[in-house]
mmCIF file of C-alpha atoms in Angstrom:
data_model
loop_
_atom_site.group_PDB
_atom_site.id
_atom_site.type_symbol
_atom_site.label_atom_id
_atom_site.label_comp_id
_atom_site.label_asym_id
_atom_site.label_seq_id
_atom_site.Cartn_x
_atom_site.Cartn_y
_atom_site.Cartn_z
ATOM 1 C CA MET A 1 2.544 65.378 13.539
ATOM 2 C CA LYS A 2 2.954 63.003 10.757
ATOM 3 C CA LYS A 3 5.945 60.657 10.584
ATOM 4 C CA PRO A 4 8.599 61.610 8.072
ATOM 5 C CA ILE A 5 8.801 59.750 4.641
ATOM 6 C CA VAL A 6 12.133 58.084 3.770
ATOM 7 C CA PHE A 7 12.891 56.914 0.254
ATOM 8 C CA MET A 8 15.594 54.326 0.540
ATOM 9 C CA PHE A 9 17.513 53.068 -2.572
ATOM 10 C CA SER A 10 19.772 50.046 -2.543
ATOM 11 C CA GLY A 11 22.863 49.071 -4.614
ATOM 12 C CA GLN A 12 24.705 46.284 -6.325
ATOM 13 C CA GLY A 13 23.442 42.661 -5.470
ATOM 14 C CA SER A 14 19.918 43.485 -5.152
ATOM 15 C CA GLN A 15 19.211 43.516 -8.663
ATOM 16 C CA PHE A 16 17.641 40.428 -10.684
ATOM 17 C CA TYR A 17 16.235 39.970 -14.140
ATOM 18 C CA GLN A 18 12.711 41.170 -14.622
ATOM 19 C CA MET A 19 12.749 43.471 -11.668
ATOM 20 C CA GLY A 20 9.820 46.062 -11.952
ATOM 21 C CA LYS A 21 8.461 44.268 -15.004
ATOM 22 C CA GLU A 22 4.841 44.377 -13.714
ATOM 23 C CA LEU A 23 5.238 48.237 -13.270
ATOM 24 C CA PHE A 24 6.944 48.489 -16.681
ATOM 25 C CA ASN A 25 3.855 46.886 -18.319
ATOM 26 C CA GLN A 26 0.961 48.503 -16.106
ATOM 27 C CA CYS A 27 2.443 51.796 -14.784
ATOM 28 C CA PRO A 28 2.778 54.503 -17.625
ATOM 29 C CA ILE A 29 4.921 56.787 -15.590
ATOM 30 C CA PHE A 30 7.245 54.051 -14.625
ATOM 31 C CA HIS A 31 7.469 52.833 -18.205
ATOM 32 C CA SER A 32 7.902 56.306 -19.594
ATOM 33 C CA TRP A 33 11.025 56.959 -17.171
ATOM 34 C CA MET A 34 12.560 53.660 -17.883
ATOM 35 C CA VAL A 35 12.282 54.206 -21.685
ATOM 36 C CA LYS A 36 13.727 57.852 -21.338
ATOM 37 C CA MET A 37 16.659 56.698 -19.409
ATOM 38 C CA ASP A 38 17.122 53.796 -21.820
ATOM 39 C CA ASP A 39 17.265 56.134 -24.807
ATOM 40 C CA ILE A 40 20.130 58.161 -22.977
ATOM 41 C CA ILE A 41 22.183 54.800 -22.408
ATOM 42 C CA LYS A 42 21.365 53.949 -26.218
ATOM 43 C CA GLU A 43 22.680 57.123 -27.406
ATOM 44 C CA GLN A 44 25.855 56.733 -25.343
ATOM 45 C CA THR A 45 26.639 53.046 -25.769
ATOM 46 C CA GLY A 46 24.330 51.680 -28.768
ATOM 47 C CA MET A 47 22.746 49.037 -25.987
ATOM 48 C CA SER A 48 19.533 48.570 -24.376
ATOM 49 C CA VAL A 49 19.256 47.911 -20.660
ATOM 50 C CA ILE A 50 15.557 47.442 -21.018
ATOM 51 C CA LYS A 51 16.370 44.693 -23.688
ATOM 52 C CA GLU A 52 18.631 42.967 -21.438
ATOM 53 C CA LEU A 53 16.552 43.332 -18.310
ATOM 54 C CA TYR A 54 13.013 42.439 -19.756
ATOM 55 C CA GLY A 55 14.160 40.054 -22.317
ATOM 56 C CA SER A 56 14.308 35.989 -22.104
ATOM 57 C CA LYS A 57 16.203 35.761 -18.930
ATOM 58 C CA GLU A 58 14.316 34.298 -15.827
ATOM 59 C CA LYS A 59 14.637 36.386 -12.747
ATOM 60 C CA TRP A 60 16.470 33.491 -10.977
ATOM 61 C CA GLU A 61 19.313 33.596 -13.592
ATOM 62 C CA ARG A 62 22.296 35.387 -12.225
ATOM 63 C CA PHE A 63 22.382 38.979 -13.489
ATOM 64 C CA ASP A 64 25.679 40.305 -12.694
ATOM 65 C CA ARG A 65 27.245 42.127 -15.851
ATOM 66 C CA THR A 66 28.035 45.277 -14.347
ATOM 67 C CA PHE A 67 27.728 47.247 -17.700
ATOM 68 C CA PHE A 68 24.009 46.506 -17.407
ATOM 69 C CA THR A 69 23.340 46.098 -13.628
ATOM 70 C CA HIS A 70 24.698 49.683 -12.898
ATOM 71 C CA PRO A 71 22.417 51.556 -15.047
ATOM 72 C CA ALA A 72 19.387 49.131 -14.441
ATOM 73 C CA ILE A 73 19.438 49.311 -10.765
ATOM 74 C CA PHE A 74 19.434 53.114 -11.077
ATOM 75 C CA MET A 75 16.771 53.258 -13.778
ATOM 76 C CA VAL A 76 14.273 51.050 -11.765
ATOM 77 C CA GLU A 77 14.888 52.911 -8.549
ATOM 78 C CA TYR A 78 14.400 56.499 -10.075
ATOM 79 C CA ALA A 79 11.299 55.508 -12.192
ATOM 80 C CA LEU A 80 9.766 54.129 -9.010
ATOM 81 C CA ALA A 81 10.694 57.363 -7.089
ATOM 82 C CA GLN A 82 8.768 59.370 -10.075
ATOM 83 C CA VAL A 83 5.746 57.007 -9.655
ATOM 84 C CA LEU A 84 5.650 57.945 -5.933
ATOM 85 C CA LEU A 85 6.276 61.699 -6.429
ATOM 86 C CA ASP A 86 3.445 61.804 -9.132
ATOM 87 C CA ARG A 87 0.964 60.315 -6.781
ATOM 88 C CA GLY A 88 1.926 63.019 -4.144
ATOM 89 C CA ILE A 89 4.027 60.826 -2.087
ATOM 90 C CA VAL A 90 7.202 63.163 -1.112
ATOM 91 C CA PRO A 91 10.200 62.159 0.648
ATOM 92 C CA ASP A 92 11.314 64.002 3.854
ATOM 93 C CA TYR A 93 14.588 62.247 3.516
ATOM 94 C CA VAL A 94 16.495 60.247 0.855
ATOM 95 C CA LEU A 95 18.809 57.519 1.681
ATOM 96 C CA GLY A 96 20.697 55.258 -0.385
ATOM 97 C CA THR A 97 23.527 52.557 -0.011
ATOM 98 C CA SER A 98 26.429 52.003 -2.256
ATOM 99 C CA LEU A 99 25.184 52.774 -5.911
ATOM 100 C CA GLY A 100 21.863 53.529 -4.601
ATOM 101 C CA GLU A 101 23.426 56.861 -3.380
ATOM 102 C CA TYR A 102 23.467 58.060 -6.947
ATOM 103 C CA THR A 103 19.570 57.490 -7.109
ATOM 104 C CA ALA A 104 19.194 59.168 -3.826
ATOM 105 C CA ALA A 105 21.213 62.152 -5.149
ATOM 106 C CA ALA A 106 19.518 62.160 -8.617
ATOM 107 C CA VAL A 107 15.971 62.273 -6.848
ATOM 108 C CA ALA A 108 17.282 64.867 -4.528
ATOM 109 C CA GLY A 109 18.499 67.316 -7.371
ATOM 110 C CA VAL A 110 22.218 66.829 -6.520
ATOM 111 C CA ILE A 111 22.929 65.442 -9.842
ATOM 112 C CA ARG A 112 20.815 65.525 -13.256
ATOM 113 C CA VAL A 113 19.673 62.049 -14.363
ATOM 114 C CA LYS A 114 21.695 62.130 -17.603
ATOM 115 C CA ALA A 115 24.854 63.021 -15.676
ATOM 116 C CA ALA A 116 24.218 60.121 -13.159
ATOM 117 C CA ILE A 117 23.685 57.676 -15.840
ATOM 118 C CA GLU A 118 27.101 58.757 -17.497
ATOM 119 C CA CYS A 119 28.806 58.442 -14.015
ATOM 120 C CA LEU A 120 27.470 54.720 -13.584
ATOM 121 C CA LEU A 121 28.337 53.794 -17.170
ATOM 122 C CA THR A 122 31.762 55.287 -16.852
ATOM 123 C CA GLN A 123 32.474 53.488 -13.656
ATOM 124 C CA ALA A 124 31.206 50.199 -14.963
ATOM 125 C CA ALA A 125 33.448 50.479 -18.232
ATOM 126 C CA LEU A 126 36.450 51.242 -15.853
ATOM 127 C CA LEU A 127 35.608 48.327 -13.564
ATOM 128 C CA GLU A 128 35.600 46.040 -16.433
ATOM 129 C CA GLU A 129 38.704 47.189 -18.172
ATOM 130 C CA TYR A 130 40.879 47.474 -14.942
ATOM 131 C CA CYS A 131 39.782 45.502 -12.099
ATOM 132 C CA ILE A 132 40.099 41.597 -11.626
ATOM 133 C CA ASN A 133 37.092 39.658 -11.093
ATOM 134 C CA SER A 134 36.245 39.391 -7.496
ATOM 135 C CA GLY A 135 32.903 39.223 -5.436
ATOM 136 C CA MET A 136 31.089 39.763 -2.289
ATOM 137 C CA LEU A 137 29.471 37.609 0.418
ATOM 138 C CA ALA A 138 26.459 38.363 2.856
ATOM 139 C CA ILE A 139 26.893 36.772 6.122
ATOM 140 C CA VAL A 140 23.852 36.559 8.656
ATOM 141 C CA TYR A 141 25.831 36.577 11.778
ATOM 142 C CA ASP A 142 27.294 38.888 14.365
ATOM 143 C CA PRO A 143 30.163 41.048 12.601
ATOM 144 C CA LYS A 144 32.405 39.926 15.507
ATOM 145 C CA LEU A 145 32.976 36.675 13.623
ATOM 146 C CA TYR A 146 34.917 38.658 10.905
ATOM 147 C CA TYR A 147 37.386 40.225 13.379
ATOM 148 C CA GLU A 148 37.846 37.158 15.644
ATOM 149 C CA ASN A 149 38.549 34.659 12.922
ATOM 150 C CA PRO A 150 41.865 34.862 10.960
ATOM 151 C CA VAL A 151 40.418 32.842 8.178
ATOM 152 C CA LEU A 152 38.130 35.871 7.243
ATOM 153 C CA PHE A 153 40.154 39.024 8.135
ATOM 154 C CA LYS A 154 43.302 37.655 6.540
ATOM 155 C CA ASN A 155 41.610 36.678 3.436
ATOM 156 C CA ILE A 156 38.630 38.916 2.640
ATOM 157 C CA GLU A 157 37.624 42.794 3.405
ATOM 158 C CA PHE A 158 34.806 44.042 5.517
ATOM 159 C CA ALA A 159 32.617 45.761 3.074
ATOM 160 C CA ALA A 160 29.160 46.587 4.865
ATOM 161 C CA LEU A 161 27.248 46.428 8.217
ATOM 162 C CA ASN A 162 23.461 46.311 7.733
ATOM 163 C CA TYR A 163 22.269 45.286 11.118
ATOM 164 C CA ASP A 164 23.621 43.620 14.251
ATOM 165 C CA SER A 165 23.460 40.069 12.590
ATOM 166 C CA HIS A 166 24.046 40.961 8.952
ATOM 167 C CA PHE A 167 27.471 42.044 7.370
ATOM 168 C CA VAL A 168 28.832 41.601 4.025
ATOM 169 C CA VAL A 169 32.705 41.050 3.081
ATOM 170 C CA ALA A 170 34.474 41.350 -0.230
ATOM 171 C CA GLY A 171 37.405 39.479 -1.839
ATOM 172 C CA GLU A 172 38.708 37.285 -4.767
ATOM 173 C CA SER A 173 36.392 34.187 -6.032
ATOM 174 C CA GLU A 174 38.820 31.571 -4.371
ATOM 175 C CA SER A 175 38.904 33.405 -1.165
ATOM 176 C CA LEU A 176 35.045 33.707 -0.906
ATOM 177 C CA ALA A 177 34.802 29.887 -1.646
ATOM 178 C CA LYS A 178 37.227 29.253 1.162
ATOM 179 C CA ILE A 179 35.009 31.421 3.463
ATOM 180 C CA SER A 180 31.707 29.824 2.398
ATOM 181 C CA ASP A 181 33.177 26.289 3.299
ATOM 182 C CA PHE A 182 34.168 27.700 6.698
ATOM 183 C CA LEU A 183 30.862 29.122 7.156
ATOM 184 C CA LYS A 184 29.166 25.903 5.896
ATOM 185 C CA ASP A 185 31.028 23.992 8.649
ATOM 186 C CA LYS A 186 29.903 26.246 11.411
ATOM 187 C CA GLU A 187 26.193 26.254 9.832
ATOM 188 C CA ILE A 188 26.079 30.132 9.322
ATOM 189 C CA ILE A 189 23.717 31.525 6.720
ATOM 190 C CA HIS A 190 25.573 33.256 3.780
ATOM 191 C CA GLN A 191 24.879 34.185 0.376
ATOM 192 C CA LEU A 192 27.229 35.260 -2.527
ATOM 193 C CA LEU A 193 25.932 38.159 -4.112
ATOM 194 C CA PRO A 194 25.230 38.611 -7.869
ATOM 195 C CA VAL A 195 28.262 41.089 -8.553
ATOM 196 C CA SER A 196 31.488 40.626 -10.624
ATOM 197 C CA PHE A 197 33.523 42.950 -8.377
ATOM 198 C CA GLY A 198 34.423 43.613 -4.811
ATOM 199 C CA PHE A 199 32.601 46.876 -4.054
ATOM 200 C CA HIS A 200 33.743 48.655 -0.808
ATOM 201 C CA SER A 201 37.234 47.076 -0.727
ATOM 202 C CA SER A 202 40.513 47.478 -2.214
ATOM 203 C CA TYR A 203 39.536 45.303 -5.210
ATOM 204 C CA ILE A 204 38.330 48.121 -7.118
ATOM 205 C CA ASP A 205 41.265 50.605 -6.221
ATOM 206 C CA ALA A 206 42.620 50.220 -9.744
ATOM 207 C CA ILE A 207 39.981 52.628 -11.092
ATOM 208 C CA GLN A 208 40.328 55.353 -8.403
ATOM 209 C CA ALA A 209 42.569 57.657 -10.249
ATOM 210 C CA LYS A 210 40.523 57.602 -13.407
ATOM 211 C CA TYR A 211 37.335 57.660 -12.178
ATOM 212 C CA THR A 212 38.019 60.590 -9.570
ATOM 213 C CA SER A 213 39.388 62.516 -12.470
ATOM 214 C CA PHE A 214 36.203 61.924 -14.375
ATOM 215 C CA LEU A 215 34.057 63.002 -11.407
ATOM 216 C CA ALA A 216 36.149 66.436 -11.172
ATOM 217 C CA LYS A 217 34.606 67.426 -14.240
ATOM 218 C CA MET A 218 31.058 66.949 -13.235
ATOM 219 C CA SER A 219 28.692 69.523 -11.665
ATOM 220 C CA PHE A 220 26.734 68.627 -8.284
ATOM 221 C CA HIS A 221 23.979 70.945 -6.509
ATOM 222 C CA LYS A 222 22.696 70.996 -2.884
ATOM 223 C CA PRO A 223 20.157 68.626 -2.117
ATOM 224 C CA VAL A 224 16.425 69.598 -2.271
ATOM 225 C CA PHE A 225 15.407 66.864 -0.025
ATOM 226 C CA PRO A 226 17.556 66.121 3.180
ATOM 227 C CA PHE A 227 20.172 63.637 2.309
ATOM 228 C CA ILE A 228 21.092 60.847 4.471
ATOM 229 C CA SER A 229 24.639 59.193 3.916
ATOM 230 C CA SER A 230 25.398 55.622 4.352
ATOM 231 C CA LEU A 231 28.926 56.476 4.530
ATOM 232 C CA ASN A 232 28.766 58.041 7.971
ATOM 233 C CA GLY A 233 25.148 57.913 8.883
ATOM 234 C CA GLU A 234 24.760 61.649 8.911
ATOM 235 C CA GLN A 235 22.756 64.248 6.956
ATOM 236 C CA LEU A 236 24.611 66.169 4.345
ATOM 237 C CA THR A 237 23.847 69.551 3.060
ATOM 238 C CA GLU A 238 26.507 69.305 0.301
ATOM 239 C CA LEU A 239 28.356 66.463 -0.894
ATOM 240 C CA PRO A 240 31.950 66.197 -0.304
ATOM 241 C CA LEU A 241 34.459 66.131 -3.141
ATOM 242 C CA ASN A 242 34.963 62.655 -4.477
ATOM 243 C CA TYR A 243 31.637 61.470 -2.623
ATOM 244 C CA PHE A 244 30.520 59.296 -5.643
ATOM 245 C CA TRP A 245 33.912 57.227 -5.559
ATOM 246 C CA ASP A 246 33.757 56.982 -1.582
ATOM 247 C CA VAL A 247 30.063 55.409 -1.692
ATOM 248 C CA VAL A 248 31.362 52.601 -3.662
ATOM 249 C CA ARG A 249 34.797 52.319 -2.104
ATOM 250 C CA LYS A 250 34.443 52.807 1.412
ATOM 251 C CA PRO A 251 32.414 50.544 3.634
ATOM 252 C CA ILE A 252 28.432 50.937 4.358
ATOM 253 C CA LEU A 253 27.100 52.038 7.353
ATOM 254 C CA PHE A 254 23.543 51.438 6.836
ATOM 255 C CA GLN A 255 22.878 50.565 10.457
ATOM 256 C CA LYS A 256 24.320 54.021 11.651
ATOM 257 C CA ALA A 257 22.121 55.794 9.105
ATOM 258 C CA ILE A 258 18.817 54.152 10.413
ATOM 259 C CA TRP A 259 20.014 54.758 14.014
ATOM 260 C CA GLN A 260 20.620 58.400 13.319
ATOM 261 C CA LEU A 261 17.082 58.863 12.020
ATOM 262 C CA GLU A 262 15.554 56.928 14.724
ATOM 263 C CA LYS A 263 16.971 59.319 17.227
ATOM 264 C CA LYS A 264 15.031 62.083 15.787
ATOM 265 C CA HIS A 265 11.946 60.522 14.437
ATOM 266 C CA GLU A 266 9.580 57.559 14.048
ATOM 267 C CA CYS A 267 9.561 57.228 10.213
ATOM 268 C CA ILE A 268 8.049 55.470 7.426
ATOM 269 C CA TYR A 269 10.590 53.826 5.374
ATOM 270 C CA LEU A 270 9.826 53.272 1.794
ATOM 271 C CA ASP A 271 12.361 50.739 0.031
ATOM 272 C CA LEU A 272 12.382 51.787 -3.537
ATOM 273 C CA GLY A 273 15.272 49.371 -4.356
ATOM 274 C CA PRO A 274 14.546 45.870 -6.505
ATOM 275 C CA SER A 275 14.452 43.322 -3.861
ATOM 276 C CA GLY A 276 12.824 44.949 -0.741
ATOM 277 C CA SER A 277 16.312 44.268 1.148
ATOM 278 C CA LEU A 278 16.407 47.546 2.812
ATOM 279 C CA ALA A 279 13.084 47.368 4.268
ATOM 280 C CA ASN A 280 14.419 44.122 5.866
ATOM 281 C CA PHE A 281 17.217 45.705 7.049
ATOM 282 C CA VAL A 282 15.347 48.472 8.594
ATOM 283 C CA LYS A 283 13.066 45.756 10.557
ATOM 284 C CA ASN A 284 16.364 44.384 12.051
ATOM 285 C CA ASN A 285 17.381 47.733 13.160
ATOM 286 C CA LEU A 286 14.248 48.953 14.852
ATOM 287 C CA GLU A 287 13.851 48.737 18.774
ATOM 288 C CA CYS A 288 10.902 46.627 19.706
ATOM 289 C CA ASN A 289 8.820 49.721 20.684
ATOM 290 C CA SER A 290 9.500 51.627 17.664
ATOM 291 C CA GLY A 291 6.585 53.026 15.752
ATOM 292 C CA SER A 292 8.525 53.317 12.533
ATOM 293 C CA GLN A 293 7.001 51.612 9.531
ATOM 294 C CA TYR A 294 8.684 49.887 6.618
ATOM 295 C CA TYR A 295 7.490 48.898 3.207
ATOM 296 C CA PRO A 296 9.016 47.243 0.178
ATOM 297 C CA ILE A 297 7.555 47.699 -3.292
ATOM 298 C CA ILE A 298 9.398 45.638 -5.746
ATOM 299 C CA THR A 299 10.130 41.984 -4.672
ATOM 300 C CA LEU A 300 11.064 38.587 -6.194
ATOM 301 C CA PHE A 301 7.261 37.842 -5.996
ATOM 302 C CA ASN A 302 5.724 40.036 -8.443
ATOM 303 C CA GLN A 303 3.611 42.002 -5.943
ATOM 304 C CA GLU A 304 4.858 45.549 -6.808
ATOM 305 C CA LEU A 305 1.484 46.934 -8.045
ATOM 306 C CA LYS A 306 -0.471 45.512 -4.755
ATOM 307 C CA ASN A 307 2.500 46.965 -2.643
ATOM 308 C CA LEU A 308 2.104 50.248 -4.360
ATOM 309 C CA ARG A 309 -1.602 50.505 -3.800
ATOM 310 C CA ARG A 310 -1.131 49.562 -0.245
ATOM 311 C CA ILE A 311 1.450 52.664 0.297
ATOM 312 C CA GLU A 312 -1.045 54.760 -1.573
ATOM 313 C CA ALA A 313 -3.988 53.858 0.792
ATOM 314 C CA LEU A 314 -1.675 54.277 3.798
ATOM 315 C CA PHE A 315 -1.151 57.946 2.859
ATOM 316 C CA ASN A 316 -4.744 58.503 1.681
ATOM 317 C CA ASP A 317 -5.948 57.390 5.016
ATOM 318 C CA CYS A 318 -3.575 59.819 6.940
ATOM 319 C CA PRO A 319 -5.169 63.079 8.420
#
């Protein structure tokens, strides 16, 4: 029996300038979908995400303007999913984290592409208008650190658990700077994420009423591919009311989602996010005797066409 294929989609913090540029230049389907989605955004805002994403900025420059990063992440992930589908690589499950849940839902037919883009643009506009600047910090350490140290739990909020030694917190910039100093003193690896708001925390609560009111007017459908939620780790046959608010406000439980899949199958996890971070998270969640496989496609190292060919070869070699 073949291993189930899991399409994975990451969220805010995984983006960078020039992500997917090699695919954009050399893969017609990816290019076509990027242009289609950019046209939708230009109709609504008069602005081009493609121009911002593939302009003169270098990949190492901070890319954190939510107006652009929200749709850019979605566009790159959705266009890459269409490339795989066109090549006969079809998911048995879709799994998103945070903003990536929008891409998972669009790929699974829960929401149409134009509606998903409208949701993200609306959310970005509300965040920029009503929320104070805040941020997120990834910490490579046992999550007990958060609960056992008042300097953490009294100043910041727990936002995500990705694996046993990787979690994310959210807070105001001043608080995050204090936490960073604390972590440096203890020689704990940490990284400030390229975001302008503290997602998965009370720092975005100012938009809840307006955003959920907007979502109430949208139409959603049952997923055509099994949909795994990073909110509770379970498979959903129908998305609850306000799900698309909850995925950016409540903590991410990516680890639980992977564990639930691993209880059922050995899987092939394909990371369709911009940075390959979810493939790394999967690696760190698997038991040492697991036969599951994990593959990134887009990374910071300009290997996306090579990685794509490797994945195609993997499935072409399967009986």
